[in-house]
XYZ file of C-alpha atoms in Angstrom:
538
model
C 120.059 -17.244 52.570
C 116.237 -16.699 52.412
C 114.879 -13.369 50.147
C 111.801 -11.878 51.409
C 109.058 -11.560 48.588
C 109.159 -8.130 47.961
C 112.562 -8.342 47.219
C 112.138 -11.171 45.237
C 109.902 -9.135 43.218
C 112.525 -5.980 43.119
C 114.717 -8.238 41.393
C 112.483 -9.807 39.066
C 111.087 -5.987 38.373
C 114.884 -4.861 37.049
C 115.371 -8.348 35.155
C 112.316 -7.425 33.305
C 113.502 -3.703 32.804
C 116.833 -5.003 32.084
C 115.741 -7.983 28.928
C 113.756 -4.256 27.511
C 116.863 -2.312 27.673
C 118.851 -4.839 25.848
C 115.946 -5.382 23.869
C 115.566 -1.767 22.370
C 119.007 -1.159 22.339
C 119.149 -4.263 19.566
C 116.572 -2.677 17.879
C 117.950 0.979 18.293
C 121.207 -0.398 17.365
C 119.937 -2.717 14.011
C 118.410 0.791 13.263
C 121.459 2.504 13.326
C 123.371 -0.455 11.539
C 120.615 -0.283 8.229
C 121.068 3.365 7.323
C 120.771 2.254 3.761
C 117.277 0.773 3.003
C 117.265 -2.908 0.880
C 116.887 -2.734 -2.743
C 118.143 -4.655 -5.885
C 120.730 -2.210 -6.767
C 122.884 0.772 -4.399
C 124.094 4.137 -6.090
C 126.940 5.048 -4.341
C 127.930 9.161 -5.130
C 130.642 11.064 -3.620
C 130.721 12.489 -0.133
C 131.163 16.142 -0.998
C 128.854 15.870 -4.085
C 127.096 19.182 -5.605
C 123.706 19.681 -6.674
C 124.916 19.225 -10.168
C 126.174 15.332 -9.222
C 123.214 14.750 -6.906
C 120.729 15.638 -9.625
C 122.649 13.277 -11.914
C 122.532 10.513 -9.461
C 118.201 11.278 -9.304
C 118.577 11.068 -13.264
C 119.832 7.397 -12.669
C 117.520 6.397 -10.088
C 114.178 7.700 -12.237
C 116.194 5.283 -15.332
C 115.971 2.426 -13.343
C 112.752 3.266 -11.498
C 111.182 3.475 -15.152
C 113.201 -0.320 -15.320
C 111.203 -1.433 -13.015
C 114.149 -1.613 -10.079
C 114.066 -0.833 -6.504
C 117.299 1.425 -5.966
C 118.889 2.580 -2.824
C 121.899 5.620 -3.109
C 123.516 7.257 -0.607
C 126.805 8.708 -0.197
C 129.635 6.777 -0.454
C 130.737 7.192 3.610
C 127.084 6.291 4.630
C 127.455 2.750 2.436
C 130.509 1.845 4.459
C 130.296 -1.886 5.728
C 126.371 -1.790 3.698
C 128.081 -2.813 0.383
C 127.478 -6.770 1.137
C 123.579 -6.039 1.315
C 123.711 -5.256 -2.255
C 124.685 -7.797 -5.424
C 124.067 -4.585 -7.520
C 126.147 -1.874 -6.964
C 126.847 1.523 -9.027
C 130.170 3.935 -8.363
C 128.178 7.067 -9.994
C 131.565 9.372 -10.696
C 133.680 8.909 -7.236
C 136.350 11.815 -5.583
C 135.331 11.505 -2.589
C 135.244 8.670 -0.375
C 136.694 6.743 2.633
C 139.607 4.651 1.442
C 138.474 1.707 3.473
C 135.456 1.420 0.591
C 138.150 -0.129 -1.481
C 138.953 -2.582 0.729
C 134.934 -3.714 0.840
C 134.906 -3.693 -2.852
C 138.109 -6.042 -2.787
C 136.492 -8.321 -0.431
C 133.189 -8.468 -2.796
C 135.320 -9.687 -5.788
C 136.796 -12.084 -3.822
C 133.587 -13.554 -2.914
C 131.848 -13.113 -6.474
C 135.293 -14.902 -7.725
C 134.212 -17.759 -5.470
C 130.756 -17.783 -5.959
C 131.745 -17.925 -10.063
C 133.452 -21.214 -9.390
C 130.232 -22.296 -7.761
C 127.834 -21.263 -10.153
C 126.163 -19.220 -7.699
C 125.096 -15.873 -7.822
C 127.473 -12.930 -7.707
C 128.787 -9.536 -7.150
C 128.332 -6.872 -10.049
C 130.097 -3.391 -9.628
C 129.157 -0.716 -12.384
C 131.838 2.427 -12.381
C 130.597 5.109 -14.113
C 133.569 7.724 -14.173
C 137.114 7.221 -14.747
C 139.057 8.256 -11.589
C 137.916 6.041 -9.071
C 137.824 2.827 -11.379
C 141.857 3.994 -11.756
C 141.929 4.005 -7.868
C 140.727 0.408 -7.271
C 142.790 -0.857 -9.445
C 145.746 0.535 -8.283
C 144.459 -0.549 -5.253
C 143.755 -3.933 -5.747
C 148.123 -4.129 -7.797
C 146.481 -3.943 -11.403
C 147.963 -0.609 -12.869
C 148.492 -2.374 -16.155
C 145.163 -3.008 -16.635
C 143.927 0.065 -17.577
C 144.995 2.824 -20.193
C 144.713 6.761 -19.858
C 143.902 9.511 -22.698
C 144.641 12.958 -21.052
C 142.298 14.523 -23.344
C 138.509 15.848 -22.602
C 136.678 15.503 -25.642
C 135.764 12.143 -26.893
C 133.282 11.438 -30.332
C 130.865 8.667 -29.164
C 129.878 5.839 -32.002
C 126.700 3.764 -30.426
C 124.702 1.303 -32.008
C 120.650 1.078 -30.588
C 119.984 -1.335 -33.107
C 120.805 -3.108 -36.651
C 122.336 -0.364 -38.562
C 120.820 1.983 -36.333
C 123.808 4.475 -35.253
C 124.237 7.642 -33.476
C 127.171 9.735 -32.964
C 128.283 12.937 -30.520
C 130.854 14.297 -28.624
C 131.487 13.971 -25.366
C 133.612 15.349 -22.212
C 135.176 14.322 -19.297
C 138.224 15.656 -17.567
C 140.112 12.756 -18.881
C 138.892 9.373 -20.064
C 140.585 6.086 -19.348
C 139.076 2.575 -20.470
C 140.151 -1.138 -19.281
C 143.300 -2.650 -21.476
C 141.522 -5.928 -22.452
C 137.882 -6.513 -21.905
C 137.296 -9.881 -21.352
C 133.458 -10.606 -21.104
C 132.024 -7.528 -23.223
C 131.911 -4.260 -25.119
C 129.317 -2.053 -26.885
C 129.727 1.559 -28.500
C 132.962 3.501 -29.170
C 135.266 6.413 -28.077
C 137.580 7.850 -29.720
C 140.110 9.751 -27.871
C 142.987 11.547 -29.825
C 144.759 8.270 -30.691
C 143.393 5.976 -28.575
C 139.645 4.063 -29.742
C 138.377 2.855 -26.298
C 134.249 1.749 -25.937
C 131.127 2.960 -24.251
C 130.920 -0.021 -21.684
C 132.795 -2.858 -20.975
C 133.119 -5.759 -18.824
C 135.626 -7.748 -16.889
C 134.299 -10.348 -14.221
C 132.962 -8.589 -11.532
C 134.347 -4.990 -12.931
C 131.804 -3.170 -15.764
C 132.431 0.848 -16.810
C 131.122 3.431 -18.577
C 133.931 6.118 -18.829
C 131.494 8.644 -19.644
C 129.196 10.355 -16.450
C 127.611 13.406 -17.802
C 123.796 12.276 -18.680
C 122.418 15.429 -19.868
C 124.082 14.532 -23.076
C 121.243 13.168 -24.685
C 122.983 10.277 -26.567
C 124.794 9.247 -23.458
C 121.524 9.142 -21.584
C 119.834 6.584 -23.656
C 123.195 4.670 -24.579
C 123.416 4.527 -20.750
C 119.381 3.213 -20.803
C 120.126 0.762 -22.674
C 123.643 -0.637 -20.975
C 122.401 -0.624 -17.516
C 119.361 -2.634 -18.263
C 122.134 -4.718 -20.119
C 124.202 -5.460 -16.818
C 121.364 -5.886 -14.694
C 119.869 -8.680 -16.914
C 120.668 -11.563 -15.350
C 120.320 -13.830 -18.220
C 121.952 -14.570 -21.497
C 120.805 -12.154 -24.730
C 119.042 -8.801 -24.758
C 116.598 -7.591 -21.932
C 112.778 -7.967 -22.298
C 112.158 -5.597 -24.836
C 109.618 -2.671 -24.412
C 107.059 -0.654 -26.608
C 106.882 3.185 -27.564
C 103.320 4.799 -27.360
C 102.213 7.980 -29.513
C 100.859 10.188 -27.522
C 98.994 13.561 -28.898
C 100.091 15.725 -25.606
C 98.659 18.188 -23.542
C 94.938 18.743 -24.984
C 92.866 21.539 -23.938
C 89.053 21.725 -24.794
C 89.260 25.138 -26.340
C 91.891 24.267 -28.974
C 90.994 23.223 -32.427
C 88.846 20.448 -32.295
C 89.058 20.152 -36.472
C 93.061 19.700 -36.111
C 92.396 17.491 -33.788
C 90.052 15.297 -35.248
C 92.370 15.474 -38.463
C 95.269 14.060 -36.481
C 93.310 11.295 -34.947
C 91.693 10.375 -38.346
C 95.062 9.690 -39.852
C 96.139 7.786 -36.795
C 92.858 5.643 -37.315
C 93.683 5.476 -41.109
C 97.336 4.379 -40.553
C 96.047 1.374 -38.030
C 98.273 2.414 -35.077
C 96.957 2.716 -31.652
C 97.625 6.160 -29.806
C 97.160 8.179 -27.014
C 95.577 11.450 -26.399
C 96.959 13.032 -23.062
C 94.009 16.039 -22.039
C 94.443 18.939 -19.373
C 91.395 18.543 -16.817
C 89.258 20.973 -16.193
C 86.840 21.673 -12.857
C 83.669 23.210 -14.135
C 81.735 23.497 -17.503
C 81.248 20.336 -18.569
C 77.933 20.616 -20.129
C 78.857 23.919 -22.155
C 79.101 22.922 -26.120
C 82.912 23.793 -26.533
C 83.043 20.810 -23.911
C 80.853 18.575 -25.816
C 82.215 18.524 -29.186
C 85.551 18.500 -27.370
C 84.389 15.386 -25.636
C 82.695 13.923 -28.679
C 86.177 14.160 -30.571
C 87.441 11.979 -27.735
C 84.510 9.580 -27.584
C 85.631 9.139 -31.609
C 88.990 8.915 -30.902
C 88.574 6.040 -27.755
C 86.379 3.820 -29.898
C 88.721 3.467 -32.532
C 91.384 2.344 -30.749
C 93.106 5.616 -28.817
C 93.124 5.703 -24.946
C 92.604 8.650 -23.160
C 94.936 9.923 -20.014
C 94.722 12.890 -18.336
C 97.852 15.449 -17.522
C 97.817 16.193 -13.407
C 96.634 19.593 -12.728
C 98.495 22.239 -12.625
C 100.353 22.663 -9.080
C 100.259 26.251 -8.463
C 100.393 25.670 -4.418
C 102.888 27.345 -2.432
C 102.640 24.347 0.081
C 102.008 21.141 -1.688
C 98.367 19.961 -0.652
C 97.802 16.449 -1.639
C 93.963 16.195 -0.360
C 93.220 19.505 -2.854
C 95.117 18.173 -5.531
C 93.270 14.843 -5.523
C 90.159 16.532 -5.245
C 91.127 18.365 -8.579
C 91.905 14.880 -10.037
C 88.633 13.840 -8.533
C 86.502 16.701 -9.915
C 88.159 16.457 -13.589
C 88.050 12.596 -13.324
C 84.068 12.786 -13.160
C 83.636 15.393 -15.741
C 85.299 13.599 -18.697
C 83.950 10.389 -17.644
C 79.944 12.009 -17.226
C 80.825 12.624 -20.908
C 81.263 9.195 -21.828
C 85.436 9.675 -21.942
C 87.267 7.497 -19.883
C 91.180 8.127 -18.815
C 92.596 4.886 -18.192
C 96.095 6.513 -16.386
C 97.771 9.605 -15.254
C 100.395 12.343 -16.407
C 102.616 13.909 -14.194
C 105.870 16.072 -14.277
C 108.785 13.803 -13.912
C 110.156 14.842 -9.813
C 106.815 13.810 -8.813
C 108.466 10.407 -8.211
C 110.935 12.196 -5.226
C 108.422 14.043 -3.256
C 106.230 11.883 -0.419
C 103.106 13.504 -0.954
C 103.125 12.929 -4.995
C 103.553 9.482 -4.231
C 100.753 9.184 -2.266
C 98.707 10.408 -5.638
C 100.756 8.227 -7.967
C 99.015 5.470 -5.150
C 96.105 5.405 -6.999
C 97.003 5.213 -10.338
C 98.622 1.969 -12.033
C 99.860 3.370 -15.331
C 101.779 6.186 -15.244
C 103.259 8.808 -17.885
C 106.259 11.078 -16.833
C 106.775 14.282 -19.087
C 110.061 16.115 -19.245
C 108.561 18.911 -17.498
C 109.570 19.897 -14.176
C 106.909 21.095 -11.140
C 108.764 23.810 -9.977
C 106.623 24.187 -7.094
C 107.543 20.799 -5.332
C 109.836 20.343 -2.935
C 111.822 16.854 -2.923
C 111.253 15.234 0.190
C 114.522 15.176 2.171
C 116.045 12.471 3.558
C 114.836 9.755 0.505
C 117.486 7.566 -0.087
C 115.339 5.060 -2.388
C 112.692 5.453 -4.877
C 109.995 4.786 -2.991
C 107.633 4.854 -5.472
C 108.867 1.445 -6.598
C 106.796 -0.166 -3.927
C 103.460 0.297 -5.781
C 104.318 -1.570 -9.091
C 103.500 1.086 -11.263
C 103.137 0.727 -15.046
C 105.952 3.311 -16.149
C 105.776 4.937 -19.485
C 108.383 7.708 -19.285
C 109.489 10.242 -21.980
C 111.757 9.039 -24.827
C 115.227 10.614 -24.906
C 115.284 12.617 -28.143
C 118.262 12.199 -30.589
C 116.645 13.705 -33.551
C 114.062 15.780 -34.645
C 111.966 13.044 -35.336
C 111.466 12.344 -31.932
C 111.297 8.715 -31.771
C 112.721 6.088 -29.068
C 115.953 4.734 -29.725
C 115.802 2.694 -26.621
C 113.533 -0.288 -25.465
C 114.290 -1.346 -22.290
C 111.571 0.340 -20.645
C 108.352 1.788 -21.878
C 108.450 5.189 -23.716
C 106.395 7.677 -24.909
C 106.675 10.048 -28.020
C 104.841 13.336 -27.420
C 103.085 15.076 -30.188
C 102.396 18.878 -29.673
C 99.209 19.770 -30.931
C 100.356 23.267 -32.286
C 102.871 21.433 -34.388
C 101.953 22.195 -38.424
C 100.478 18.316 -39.702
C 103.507 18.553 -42.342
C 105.440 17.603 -38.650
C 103.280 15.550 -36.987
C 102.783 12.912 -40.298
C 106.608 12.501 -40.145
C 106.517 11.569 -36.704
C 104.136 9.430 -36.924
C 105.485 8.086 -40.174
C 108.889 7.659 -38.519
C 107.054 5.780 -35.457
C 105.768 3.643 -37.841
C 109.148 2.818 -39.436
C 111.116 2.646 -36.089
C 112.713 -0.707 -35.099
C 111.290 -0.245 -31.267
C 107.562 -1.557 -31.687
C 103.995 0.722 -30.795
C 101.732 -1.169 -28.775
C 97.831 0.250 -27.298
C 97.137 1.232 -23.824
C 94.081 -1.070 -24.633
C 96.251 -4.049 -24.621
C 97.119 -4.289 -20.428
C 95.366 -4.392 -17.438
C 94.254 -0.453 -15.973
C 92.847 0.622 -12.990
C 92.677 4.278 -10.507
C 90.800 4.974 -7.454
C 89.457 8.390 -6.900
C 87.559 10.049 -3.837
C 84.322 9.080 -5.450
C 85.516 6.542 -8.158
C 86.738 3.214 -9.479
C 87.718 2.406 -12.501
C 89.287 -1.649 -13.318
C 90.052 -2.500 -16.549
C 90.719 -5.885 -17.601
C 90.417 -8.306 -20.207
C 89.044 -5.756 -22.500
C 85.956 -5.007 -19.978
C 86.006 -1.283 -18.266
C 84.171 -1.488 -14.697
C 83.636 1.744 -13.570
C 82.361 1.891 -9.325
C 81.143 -2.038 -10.353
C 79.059 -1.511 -13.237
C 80.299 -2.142 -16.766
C 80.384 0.909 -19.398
C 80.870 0.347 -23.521
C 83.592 2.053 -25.112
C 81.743 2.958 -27.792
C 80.842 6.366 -30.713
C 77.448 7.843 -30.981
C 77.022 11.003 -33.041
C 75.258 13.554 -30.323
C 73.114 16.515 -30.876
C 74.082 19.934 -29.658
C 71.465 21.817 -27.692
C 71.010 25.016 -30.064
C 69.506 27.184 -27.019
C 72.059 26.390 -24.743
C 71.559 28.033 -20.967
C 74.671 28.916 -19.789
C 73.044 30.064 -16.224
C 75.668 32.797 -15.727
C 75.579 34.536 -12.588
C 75.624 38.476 -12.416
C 79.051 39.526 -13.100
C 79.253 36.798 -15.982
C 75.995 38.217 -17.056
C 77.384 41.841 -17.142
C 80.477 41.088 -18.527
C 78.468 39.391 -21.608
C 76.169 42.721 -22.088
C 79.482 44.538 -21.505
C 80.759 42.512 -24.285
C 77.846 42.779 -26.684
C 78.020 47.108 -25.677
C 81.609 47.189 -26.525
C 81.009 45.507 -29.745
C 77.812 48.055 -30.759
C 80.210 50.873 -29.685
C 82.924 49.829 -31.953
C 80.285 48.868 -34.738
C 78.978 52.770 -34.150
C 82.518 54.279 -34.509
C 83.389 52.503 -37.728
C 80.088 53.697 -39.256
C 80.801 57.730 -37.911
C 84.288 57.199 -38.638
C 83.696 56.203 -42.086
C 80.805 59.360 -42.791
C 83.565 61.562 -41.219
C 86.137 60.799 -43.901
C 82.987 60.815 -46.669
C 82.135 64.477 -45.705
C 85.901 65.154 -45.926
C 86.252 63.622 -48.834
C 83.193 65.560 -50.463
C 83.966 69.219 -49.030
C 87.519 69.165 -50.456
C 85.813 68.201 -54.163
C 83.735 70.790 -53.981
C 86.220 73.550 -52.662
C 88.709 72.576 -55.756
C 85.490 73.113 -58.028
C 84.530 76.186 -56.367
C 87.736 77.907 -55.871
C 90.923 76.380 -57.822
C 89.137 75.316 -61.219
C 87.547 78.803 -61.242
C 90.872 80.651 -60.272
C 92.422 79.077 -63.376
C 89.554 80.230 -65.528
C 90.395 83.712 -64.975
């Protein structure tokens, strides 16, 4: 049978449109099939999860994004038949779930039971929560396994370090901890009569009964452990430094305290940081200059200077505007010879898409407690996407006393000293800084770089390029201008002779005031004389 070649070209046509159908439906389908996107550990959380669950889940994530870890989470339907992807996975607090999800987590401990035998790598599953570690073992015929305190308040014994202990209550609905342990346990929980631990591990199986991590002694005990069962090695995790940092500087506060603060710093030989609030205009007035001289002082005797993000007063987030703030306060500090070397920033900047894309230019970072309440977390981020430019993290230590030091060293912290703070606090912060078994280390010691819209800083091997040319970190007394022109325009103008009226006026009704009360004062002696003494006379 002989085709014509037009249809022999028909039927090559709807081949062709055929291999692209199958083709995008593959891809539409692989799509589909990766809802979850890679990472070195998954946070599973529960399918009907409240705000109050889903903001403890972000508290984990921002843990292990200060770690150093790229993290997926998701709820716990969305992970179904994603769990293989994942050799790290974390059951934040389960109640709601597909059953089948046991099954999966069955068929990983089989495999990381093989995989043991082999020496190869394997299958870690944290459960963080009590109810659904009791479900997969029921589950998986090991009831006995496991023991149950119907009780919900717990006290909490945790060790951070050599004789280093912290205690506090706790609560859960009901706490229930493995029977027998086999590869390790830290901390302790007491429970009416039964003592159980603060984490524990069995083979593939590791728990921390305890999920709330607003309580501040669970939060860092909870640092610390998961950095413990991610380590992959034998021993204790890389260990970290604390930094000092003097926090939130303005210009106009007292440049004498501040000096002060910085002189004992430079007296005790410990390297600190000095976190300023930028400012857009000004930056030749004098305030500014023996502001900036303070710094210079402070940067050539071995502090570093960052600078606090501005203040985000938008309605709608503009990232362009706020990096032209960042821009514009950037080039004022450093036309005064004061360099920041990395950026501060309220702590959900690392959930919101058009943060990140600030953070981009910065490689160190600081993260304060504070929240932006104008920002909106990007929806539909299932992973910390942030992780992707290799930040230098330095977040904000997790308080246990009022001394304010870190009790935790698996990531980089910082201790923040408020400058309105009397000294009599600030020396025994320092002091206890000095003391504490988690070391200080200088911002001057790694590598720093940011990119603004006009400039580039690289630091590196103790050499500070700034846009290519090399500047000296260096102290030289300056000389204040004594007939300062402060070119104000009209209104400033007015509002200055305003000022200077007001203060005449006030000068003027002091002085009347005072004759007023004189001539009083005078008339009333003289009527007594005139009248009362000569009344009694008679």
């Amino acid at each position: 049978m002989m085709y014509r070649k037009k249809d022999i070209g028909i039927i090559l046509i709807g081949v062709i449109f055929i291999a692209i159908f199958i083709t995008l439906g593959n891809e539409s389908y692989a799509k589909e099939k990766a809802k979850i996107p890679d990472a070195q550990i998954l946070v599973i959380y529960s399918d009907e999860a409240d705000n109050s669950t889903i903001s403890q889940v972000k508290d984990i994530v921002e843990i292990l994004t200060y770690q150093s870890f790229k993290v997926s989470f998701a709820k716990a339907s969305d992970c179904m038949g994603e769990l293989k992807r994942y050799s790290y996975i974390l059951c934040y607090n389960l109640d709601s779930y597909p059953t089948s999800i046991l099954e999966e987590l069955n068929q990983l401990e089989l495999k990381s039971k093989m995989a043991a035998k082999k020496n190869q790598s394997k299958y870690k599953v944290l459960f963080i929560g009590n109810d659904f570690l009791k479900e997969y073992l029921g589950y998986t015929k090991r009831d006995s396994n496991y023991i149950s305190e119907n009780k919900s308040v717990g006290k909490l014994t945790y060790e951070f370090s050599n004789n280093v202990k912290k205690e506090g209550l706790v609560r859960e609905t009901s706490f229930s901890f493995l029977r027998k342990p086999s590869d390790y346990t830290n901390g302790k929980i007491v429970v009416g009569n039964t003592t159980g631990y603060f984490a524990a591990s069995s083979g593939f199986i590791t728990h921390i009964p305890v999920a709330n991590l607003n309580n501040k002694i669970v939060r860092a005990a909870f640092t610390k452990e998961v950095a413990k069962w991610k380590w992959p090695y034998k021993g204790d995790p890389h260990p970290y430094a604390q930094y000092m940092v003097i926090n939130e500087v303005y210009p106009f506060q007292d440049p004498e305290k501040l000096l002060k603060i910085i002189k004992l710093m430079i007296q005790e030989e410990e390297p600190f940081v000095i976190s300023v609030m930028p400012i857009y205009s000004n930056g030749d007035y004098p305030a500014m200059q023996q502001f900036a001289e303070v710094l210079r002082y402070a940067q050539a005797n071995g502090g570093a200077i960052i600078m606090h993000s501005p203040l985000n007063q938008m309605t709608t987030f503009n990232k362009s505007l706020m990096l032209d703030k960042i821009t514009t306060a950037f080039q004022i500090y450093m036309n005064q010879g004061v360099y920041p070397v990395a950026l501060e920033v309220p702590h959900n900047w690392i959930f919101n898409t058009d943060t990140i894309e600030i953070l981009k230019h910065f490689r160190t970072i600081f993260t304060t407690n504070e929240d932006d309440e104008q920002l909106n977390e990007s929806i539909n981020m299932n992973t910390n996407r942030v992780y992707k430019d290799g930040h230098q993290w330095v977040s904000p230590v997790t308080t246990l006393d009022d001394l304010g030091t870190s009790y935790t060293k698996v990531s980089s912290t910082a201790v923040y000293i408020n400058m309105l703070e009397d000294m009599d606090t600030i020396t025994n912060k320092i002091e206890a800084c000095q003391s504490s078994f988690v070391p200080l280390k200088s911002l001057w010691d790694i590598e720093q770089s940011f990119w603004t819209n006009k400039d580039l800083m690289e630091y590196k091997n103790h050499i500070m390029m700034v846009n290519g040319k090399k500047v000296k970190i260096q102290y030289e007394k300056s000389e204040g201008k004594k007939d300062f022109q402060y070119n104000r325009n009209m209104l400033r103008r007015f509002s200055k002779d305003l000022s200077l009226e007001n203060r005449k006026l006030i000068i003027a009704v002091i002085i009347v005031s005072l004759l007023f009360v004189s001539f009083i004062i005078i008339a009333r002696y003289y009527n007594r004389q005139k009248y009362f003494l000569h009344k009694n006379k008679d």
